[in-house]
mmCIF file of C-alpha atoms in Angstrom:
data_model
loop_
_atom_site.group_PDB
_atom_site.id
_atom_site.type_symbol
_atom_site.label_atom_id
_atom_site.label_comp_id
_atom_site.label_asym_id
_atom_site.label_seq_id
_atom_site.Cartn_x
_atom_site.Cartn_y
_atom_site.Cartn_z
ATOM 1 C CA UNK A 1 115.937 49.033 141.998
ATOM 2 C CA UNK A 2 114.008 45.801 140.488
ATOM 3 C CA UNK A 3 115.317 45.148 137.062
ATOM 4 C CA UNK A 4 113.167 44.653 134.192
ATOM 5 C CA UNK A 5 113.733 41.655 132.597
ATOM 6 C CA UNK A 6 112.826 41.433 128.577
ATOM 7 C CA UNK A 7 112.883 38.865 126.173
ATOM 8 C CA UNK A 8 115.216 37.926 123.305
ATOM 9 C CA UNK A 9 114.845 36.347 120.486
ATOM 10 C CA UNK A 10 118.554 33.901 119.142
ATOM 11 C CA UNK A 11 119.220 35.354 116.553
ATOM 12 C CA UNK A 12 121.573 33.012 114.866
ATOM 13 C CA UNK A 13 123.388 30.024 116.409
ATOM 14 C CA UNK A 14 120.827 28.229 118.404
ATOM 15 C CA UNK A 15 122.026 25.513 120.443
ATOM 16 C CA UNK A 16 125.758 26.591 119.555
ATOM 17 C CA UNK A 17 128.406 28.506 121.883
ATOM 18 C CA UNK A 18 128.569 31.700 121.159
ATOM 19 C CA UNK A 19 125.098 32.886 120.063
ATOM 20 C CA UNK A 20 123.415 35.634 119.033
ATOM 21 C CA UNK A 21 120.640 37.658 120.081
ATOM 22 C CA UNK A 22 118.260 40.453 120.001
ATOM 23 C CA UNK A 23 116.445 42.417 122.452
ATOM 24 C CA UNK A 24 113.260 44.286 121.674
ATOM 25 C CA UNK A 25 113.091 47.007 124.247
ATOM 26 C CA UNK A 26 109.804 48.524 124.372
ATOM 27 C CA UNK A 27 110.844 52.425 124.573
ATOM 28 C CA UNK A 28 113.109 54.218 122.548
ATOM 29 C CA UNK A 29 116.453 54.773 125.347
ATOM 30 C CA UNK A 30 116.992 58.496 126.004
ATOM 31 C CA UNK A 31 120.852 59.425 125.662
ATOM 32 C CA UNK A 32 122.785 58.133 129.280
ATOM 33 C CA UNK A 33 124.279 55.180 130.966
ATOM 34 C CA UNK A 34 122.591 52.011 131.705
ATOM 35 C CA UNK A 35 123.722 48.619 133.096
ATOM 36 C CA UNK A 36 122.545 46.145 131.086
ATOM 37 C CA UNK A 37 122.070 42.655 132.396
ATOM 38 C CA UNK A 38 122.297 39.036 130.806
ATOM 39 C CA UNK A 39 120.688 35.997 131.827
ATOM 40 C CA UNK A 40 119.731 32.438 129.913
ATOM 41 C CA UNK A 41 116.938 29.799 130.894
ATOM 42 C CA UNK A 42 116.128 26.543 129.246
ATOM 43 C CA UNK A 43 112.835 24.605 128.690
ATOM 44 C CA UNK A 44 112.248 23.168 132.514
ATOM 45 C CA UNK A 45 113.077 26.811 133.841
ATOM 46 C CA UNK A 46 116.413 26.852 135.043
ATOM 47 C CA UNK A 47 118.280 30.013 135.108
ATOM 48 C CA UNK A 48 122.001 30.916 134.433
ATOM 49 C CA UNK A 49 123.908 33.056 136.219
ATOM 50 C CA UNK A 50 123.587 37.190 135.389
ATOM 51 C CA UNK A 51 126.232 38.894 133.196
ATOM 52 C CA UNK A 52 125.961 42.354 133.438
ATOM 53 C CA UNK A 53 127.899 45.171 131.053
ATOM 54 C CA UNK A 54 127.501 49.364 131.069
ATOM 55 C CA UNK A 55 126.465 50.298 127.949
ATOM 56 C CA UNK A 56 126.653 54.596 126.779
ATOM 57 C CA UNK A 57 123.567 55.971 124.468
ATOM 58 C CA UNK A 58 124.954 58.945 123.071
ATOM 59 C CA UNK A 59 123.019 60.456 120.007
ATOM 60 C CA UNK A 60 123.778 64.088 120.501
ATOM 61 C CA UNK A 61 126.648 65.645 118.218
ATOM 62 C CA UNK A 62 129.451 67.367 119.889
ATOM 63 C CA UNK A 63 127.949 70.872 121.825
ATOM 64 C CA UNK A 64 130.477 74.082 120.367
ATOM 65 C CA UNK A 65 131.445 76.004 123.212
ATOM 66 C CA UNK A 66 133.148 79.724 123.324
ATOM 67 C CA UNK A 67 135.953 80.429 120.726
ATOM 68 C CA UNK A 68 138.604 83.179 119.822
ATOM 69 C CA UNK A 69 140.285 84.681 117.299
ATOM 70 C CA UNK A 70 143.811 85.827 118.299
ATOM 71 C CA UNK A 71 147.012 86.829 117.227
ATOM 72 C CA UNK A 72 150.054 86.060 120.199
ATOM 73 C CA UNK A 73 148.609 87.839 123.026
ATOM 74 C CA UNK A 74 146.127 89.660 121.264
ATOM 75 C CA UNK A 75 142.515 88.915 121.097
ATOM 76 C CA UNK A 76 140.076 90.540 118.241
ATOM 77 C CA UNK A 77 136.710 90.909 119.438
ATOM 78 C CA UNK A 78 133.493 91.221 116.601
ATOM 79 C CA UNK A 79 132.091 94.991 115.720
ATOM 80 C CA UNK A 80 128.602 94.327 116.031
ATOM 81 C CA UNK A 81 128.118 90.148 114.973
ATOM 82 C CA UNK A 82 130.956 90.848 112.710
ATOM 83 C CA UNK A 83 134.861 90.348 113.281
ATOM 84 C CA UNK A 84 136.912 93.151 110.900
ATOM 85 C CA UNK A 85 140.462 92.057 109.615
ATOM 86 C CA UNK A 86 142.531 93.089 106.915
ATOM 87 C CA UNK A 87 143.333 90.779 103.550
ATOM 88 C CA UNK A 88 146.185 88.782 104.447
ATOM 89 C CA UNK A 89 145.890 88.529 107.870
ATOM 90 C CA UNK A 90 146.889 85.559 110.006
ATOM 91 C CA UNK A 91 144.923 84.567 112.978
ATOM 92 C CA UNK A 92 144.863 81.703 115.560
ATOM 93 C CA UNK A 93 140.895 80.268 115.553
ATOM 94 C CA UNK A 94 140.865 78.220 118.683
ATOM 95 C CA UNK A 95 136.944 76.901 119.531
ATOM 96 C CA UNK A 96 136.012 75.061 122.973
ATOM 97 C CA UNK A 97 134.278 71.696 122.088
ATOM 98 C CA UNK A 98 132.712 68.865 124.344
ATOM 99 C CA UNK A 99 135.844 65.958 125.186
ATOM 100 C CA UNK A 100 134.121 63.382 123.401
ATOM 101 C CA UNK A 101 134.853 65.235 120.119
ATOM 102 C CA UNK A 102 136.986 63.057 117.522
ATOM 103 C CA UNK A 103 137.626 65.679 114.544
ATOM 104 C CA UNK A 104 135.942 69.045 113.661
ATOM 105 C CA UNK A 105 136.981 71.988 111.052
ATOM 106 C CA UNK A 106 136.193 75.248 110.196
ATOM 107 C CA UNK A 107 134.858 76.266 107.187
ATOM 108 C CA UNK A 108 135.377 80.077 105.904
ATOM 109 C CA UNK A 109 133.340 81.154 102.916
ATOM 110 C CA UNK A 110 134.361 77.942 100.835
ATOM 111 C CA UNK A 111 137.348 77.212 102.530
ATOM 112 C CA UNK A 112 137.925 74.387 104.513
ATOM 113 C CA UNK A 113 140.391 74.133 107.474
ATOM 114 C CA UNK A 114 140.865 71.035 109.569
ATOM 115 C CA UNK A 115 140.952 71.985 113.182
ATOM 116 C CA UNK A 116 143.416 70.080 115.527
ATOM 117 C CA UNK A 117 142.755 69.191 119.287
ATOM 118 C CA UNK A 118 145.513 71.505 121.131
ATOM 119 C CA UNK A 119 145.000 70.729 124.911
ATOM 120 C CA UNK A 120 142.304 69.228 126.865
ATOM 121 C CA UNK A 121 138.893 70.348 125.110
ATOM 122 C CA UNK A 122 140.390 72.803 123.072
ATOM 123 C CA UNK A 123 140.849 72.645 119.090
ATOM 124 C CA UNK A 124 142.297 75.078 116.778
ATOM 125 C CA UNK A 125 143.923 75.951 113.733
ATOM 126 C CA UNK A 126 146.257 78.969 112.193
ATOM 127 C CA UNK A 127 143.787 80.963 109.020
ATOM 128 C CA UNK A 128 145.287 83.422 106.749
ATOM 129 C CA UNK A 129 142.395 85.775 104.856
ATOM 130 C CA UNK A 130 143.005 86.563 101.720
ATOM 131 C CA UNK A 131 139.834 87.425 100.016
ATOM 132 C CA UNK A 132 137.371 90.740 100.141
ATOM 133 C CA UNK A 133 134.197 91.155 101.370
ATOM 134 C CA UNK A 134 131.814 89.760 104.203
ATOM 135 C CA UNK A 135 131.645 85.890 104.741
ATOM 136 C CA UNK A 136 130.239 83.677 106.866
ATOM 137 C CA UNK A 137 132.670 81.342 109.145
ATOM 138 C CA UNK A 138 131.253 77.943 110.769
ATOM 139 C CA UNK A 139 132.137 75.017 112.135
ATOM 140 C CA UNK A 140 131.446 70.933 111.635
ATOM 141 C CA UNK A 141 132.636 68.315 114.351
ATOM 142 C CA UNK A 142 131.975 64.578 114.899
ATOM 143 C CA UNK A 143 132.125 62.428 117.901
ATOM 144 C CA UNK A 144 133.378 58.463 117.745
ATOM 145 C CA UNK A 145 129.670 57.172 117.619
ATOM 146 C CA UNK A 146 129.221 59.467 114.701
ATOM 147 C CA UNK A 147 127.397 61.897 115.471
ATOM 148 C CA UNK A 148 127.927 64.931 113.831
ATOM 149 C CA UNK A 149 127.015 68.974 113.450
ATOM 150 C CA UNK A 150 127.929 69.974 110.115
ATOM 151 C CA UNK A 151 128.249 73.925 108.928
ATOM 152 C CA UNK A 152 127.257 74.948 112.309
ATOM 153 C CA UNK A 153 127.537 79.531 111.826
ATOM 154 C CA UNK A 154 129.251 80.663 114.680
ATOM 155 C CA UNK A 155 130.288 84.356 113.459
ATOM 156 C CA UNK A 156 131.063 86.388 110.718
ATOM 157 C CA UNK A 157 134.100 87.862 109.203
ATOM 158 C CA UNK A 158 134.835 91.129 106.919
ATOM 159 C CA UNK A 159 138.169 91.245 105.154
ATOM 160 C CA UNK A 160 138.932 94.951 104.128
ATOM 161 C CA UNK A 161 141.895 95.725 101.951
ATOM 162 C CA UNK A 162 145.156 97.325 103.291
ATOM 163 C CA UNK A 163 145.709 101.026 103.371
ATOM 164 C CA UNK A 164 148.176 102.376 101.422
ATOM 165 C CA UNK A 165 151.399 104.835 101.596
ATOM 166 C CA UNK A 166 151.275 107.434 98.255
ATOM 167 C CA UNK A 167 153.419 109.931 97.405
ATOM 168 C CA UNK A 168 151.402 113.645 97.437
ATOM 169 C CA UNK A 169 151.173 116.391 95.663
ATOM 170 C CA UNK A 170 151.503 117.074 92.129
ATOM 171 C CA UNK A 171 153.262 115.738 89.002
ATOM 172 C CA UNK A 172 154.305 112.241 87.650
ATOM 173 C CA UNK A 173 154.628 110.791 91.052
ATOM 174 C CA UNK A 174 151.666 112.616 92.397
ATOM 175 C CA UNK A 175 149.229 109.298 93.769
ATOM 176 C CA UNK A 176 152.063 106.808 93.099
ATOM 177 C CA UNK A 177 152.264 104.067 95.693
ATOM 178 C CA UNK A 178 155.107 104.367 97.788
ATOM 179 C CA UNK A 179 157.052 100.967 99.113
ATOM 180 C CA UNK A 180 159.539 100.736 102.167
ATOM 181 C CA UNK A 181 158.258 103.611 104.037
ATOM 182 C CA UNK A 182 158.811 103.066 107.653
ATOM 183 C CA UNK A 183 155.136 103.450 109.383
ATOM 184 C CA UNK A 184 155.357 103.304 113.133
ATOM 185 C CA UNK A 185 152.794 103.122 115.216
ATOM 186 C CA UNK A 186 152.844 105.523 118.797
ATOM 187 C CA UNK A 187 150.686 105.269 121.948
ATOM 188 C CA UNK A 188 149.736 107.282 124.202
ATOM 189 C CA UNK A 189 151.987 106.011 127.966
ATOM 190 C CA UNK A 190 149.454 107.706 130.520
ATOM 191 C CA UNK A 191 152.976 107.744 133.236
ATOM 192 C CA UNK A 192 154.518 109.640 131.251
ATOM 193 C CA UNK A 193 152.119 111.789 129.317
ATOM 194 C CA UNK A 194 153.688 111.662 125.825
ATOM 195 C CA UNK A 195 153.261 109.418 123.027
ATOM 196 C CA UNK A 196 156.204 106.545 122.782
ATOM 197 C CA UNK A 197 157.093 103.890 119.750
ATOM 198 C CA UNK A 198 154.651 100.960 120.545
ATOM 199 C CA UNK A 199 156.180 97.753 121.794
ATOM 200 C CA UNK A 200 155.512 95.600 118.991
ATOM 201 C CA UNK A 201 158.147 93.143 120.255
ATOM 202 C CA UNK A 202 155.610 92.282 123.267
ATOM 203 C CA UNK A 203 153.177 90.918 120.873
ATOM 204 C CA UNK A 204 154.996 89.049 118.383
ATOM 205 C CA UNK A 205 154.749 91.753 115.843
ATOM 206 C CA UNK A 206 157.422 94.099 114.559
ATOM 207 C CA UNK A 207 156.901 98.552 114.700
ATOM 208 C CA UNK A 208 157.875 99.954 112.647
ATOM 209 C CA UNK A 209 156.839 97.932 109.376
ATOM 210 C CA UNK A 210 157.703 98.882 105.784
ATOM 211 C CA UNK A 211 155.120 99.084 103.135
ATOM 212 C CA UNK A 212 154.997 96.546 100.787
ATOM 213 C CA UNK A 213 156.113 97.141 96.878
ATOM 214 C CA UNK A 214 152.437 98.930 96.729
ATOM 215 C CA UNK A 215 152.678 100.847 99.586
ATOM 216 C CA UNK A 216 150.055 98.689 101.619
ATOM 217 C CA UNK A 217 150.632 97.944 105.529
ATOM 218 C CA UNK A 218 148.714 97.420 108.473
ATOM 219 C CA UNK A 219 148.833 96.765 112.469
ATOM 220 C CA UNK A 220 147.369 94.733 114.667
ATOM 221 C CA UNK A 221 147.247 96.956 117.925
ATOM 222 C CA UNK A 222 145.751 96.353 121.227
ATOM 223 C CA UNK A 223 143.378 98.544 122.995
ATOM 224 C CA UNK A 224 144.769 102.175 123.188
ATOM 225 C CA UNK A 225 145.406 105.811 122.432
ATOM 226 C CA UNK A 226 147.699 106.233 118.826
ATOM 227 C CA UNK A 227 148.730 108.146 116.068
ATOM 228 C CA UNK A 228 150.751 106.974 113.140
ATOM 229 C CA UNK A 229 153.757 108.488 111.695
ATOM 230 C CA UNK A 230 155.654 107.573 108.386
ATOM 231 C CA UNK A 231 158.627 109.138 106.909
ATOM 232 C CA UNK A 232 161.251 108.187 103.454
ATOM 233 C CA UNK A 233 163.750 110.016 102.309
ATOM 234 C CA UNK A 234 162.606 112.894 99.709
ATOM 235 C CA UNK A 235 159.342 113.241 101.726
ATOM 236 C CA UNK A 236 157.727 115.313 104.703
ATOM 237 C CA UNK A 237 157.384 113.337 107.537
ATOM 238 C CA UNK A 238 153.840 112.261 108.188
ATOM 239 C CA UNK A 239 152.388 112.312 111.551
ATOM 240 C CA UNK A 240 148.183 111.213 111.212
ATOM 241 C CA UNK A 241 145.829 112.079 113.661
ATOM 242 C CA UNK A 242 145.011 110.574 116.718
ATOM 243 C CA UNK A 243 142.664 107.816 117.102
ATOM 244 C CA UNK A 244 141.660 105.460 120.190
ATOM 245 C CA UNK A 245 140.990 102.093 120.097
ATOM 246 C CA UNK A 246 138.428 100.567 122.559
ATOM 247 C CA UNK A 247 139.535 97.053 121.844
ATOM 248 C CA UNK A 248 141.680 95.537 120.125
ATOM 249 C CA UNK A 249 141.773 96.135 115.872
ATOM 250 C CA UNK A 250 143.759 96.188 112.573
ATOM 251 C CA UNK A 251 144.855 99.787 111.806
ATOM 252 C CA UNK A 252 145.565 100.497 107.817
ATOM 253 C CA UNK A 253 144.650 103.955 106.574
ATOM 254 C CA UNK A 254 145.812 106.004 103.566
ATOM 255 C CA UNK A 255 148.633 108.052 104.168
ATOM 256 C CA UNK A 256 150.495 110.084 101.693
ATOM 257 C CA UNK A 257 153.598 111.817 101.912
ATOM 258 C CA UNK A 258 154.370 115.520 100.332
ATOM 259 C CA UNK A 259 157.328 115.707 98.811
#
C-alpha cells in the first residue's frame, strides 16, 4: 500500500536532539493495529531515513464471556434468570474474560469481591452468602490502557434460609429445634434398583451432616432421584418423601421428628 504521509508540528525542542512532536491525523483511528512511520526533512528538502513502530488502538473494555457457579465437581445452574442457594453457602464464581484483562471483581448486592486470574483467560474467586432475599450479582474489569466496564449484571442470586430439624408432637419440646441429628441424604442407583447413602465423599462434601445447634442443614446434591432420612436417639426415624432433581440444587426442608 502507499503510505499517507501527514504533517507534524515540534512540539518542544526545535533544533535540539531529542524532540518532540505532534501529529494531527485527520480521522478519528478505529480500535486495531497500525504501523506507524517516521520521517524528517529540512528547509532545501532533504529527507531522513523512515523509522517505523506498531502502535495498538484499543478503546474497548474487556468483553465478559460465560461464567459458573460451582461447588468441587458440582455446577448450579439458574431457575429461571435466577440462581437459588441457601444462606451460608460457599461457591466457586469463576467468569471467562478477554486476555488483555488486568483486574476485575464481582460485586454481590453491596459486596465487593476481587476476582483473581486462575489460568489462561479465566478469573475467579471463592463467595460465601450470608444474607436473605433476591440480589443482583455483576461484574467490573479493566484492561492496562484503562478501559473499563464497571457493574456490568450478569445474573441474579436468591439466598433462602436453611431448613430445619424439630422435635414433633406435643408438650414442652413440641416445635423445639433439634441439633446433631444425623440427616442423610439417599439416591435412587438405577443398577441396583434401591435407594443407597449418597457418595458425598465424591464431591467434596460429607453425608450424613448433623444439624447445627438450631437444627438447620442443607445439601448440595447433583442431579438425581432422593429421599432424606434423619434419626436421634429418643425419636422415630424420619424417612421424607421422594423428590427428583433435574439439575443440580441445595436441598433443606423442614423435618421433624416424633418422639
Amino acid at each position: 500500500e502507499i503510505p499517507h504521509w501527514y504533517k507534524a508540528v515540534i512540539t518542544s525542542g526545535y533544533l535540539v536532539t531529542p524532540a518532540t512532536f505532534r501529529v494531527l491525523h485527520p480521522t478519528r483511528l478505529t480500535d486495531g493495529i497500525y504501523d506507524i512511520s517516521f520521517r524528517a526533512v529540512d528547509r532545501a528538502g532533504n529527507l531522513s531515513g523512515v523509522s517505523r513502530e506498531r502502535i495498538i488502538v484499543d478503546t474497548t473494555p474487556p468483553r465478559l464471556g460465560s461464567f459458573t457457579l460451582t461447588r468441587g465437581p458440582i455446577t448450579l445452574y439458574p431457575i429461571g434468570d435466577t440462581y437459588r442457594i441457601l444462606k451460608g453457602s460457599a461457591l466457586r464464581f469463576t467468569i471467562s474474560l478477554e486476555p488483555d484483562a488486568t483486574e476485575a471483581a464481582l460485586s454481590v448486592g453491596t459486596r465487593v469481591q476481587p476476582l483473581t486470574r486462575e489460568r489462561g483467560n479465566l478469573w475467579g474467586a471463592d463467595m460465601v452468602f450470608p444474607g436473605f432475599g433476591p440480589t443482583m450479582f455483576s461484574i467490573s474489569a479493566a484492561d492496562g490502557l484503562g478501559n473499563r466496564i464497571d457493574g456490568k449484571a450478569v445474573g441474579n442470586i436468591a439466598v433462602d434460609p436453611l431448613g430445619r430439624v424439630r422435635a414433633a408432637g406435643e408438650g414442652g419440646k413440641a416445635g423445639e429445634p433439634l441439633g446433631a441429628v444425623k440427616v442423610t441424604a439417599l439416591v435412587f442407583d438405577s443398577d441396583s434398583g434401591r435407594f443407597t447413602p449418597w457418595d458425598g465423599g465424591a464431591y467434596g462434601a460429607a453425608n450424613p451432616i448433623p444439624s447445627d445447634a438450631d437444627g438447620r442443614y442443607g445439601f448440595l446434591l447433583p442431579a438425581g432421584r432422593y429421599y432424606l432420612a434423619a434419626g436421634e436417639r429418643g425419636y422415630t426415624r424420619l424417612r421424607s418423601s421422594e423428590f427428583t432433581l433435574a439439575e443440580a440444587g441445595f436441598v433443606s426442608f423442614d423435618l421433624r421428628l416424633e418422639p
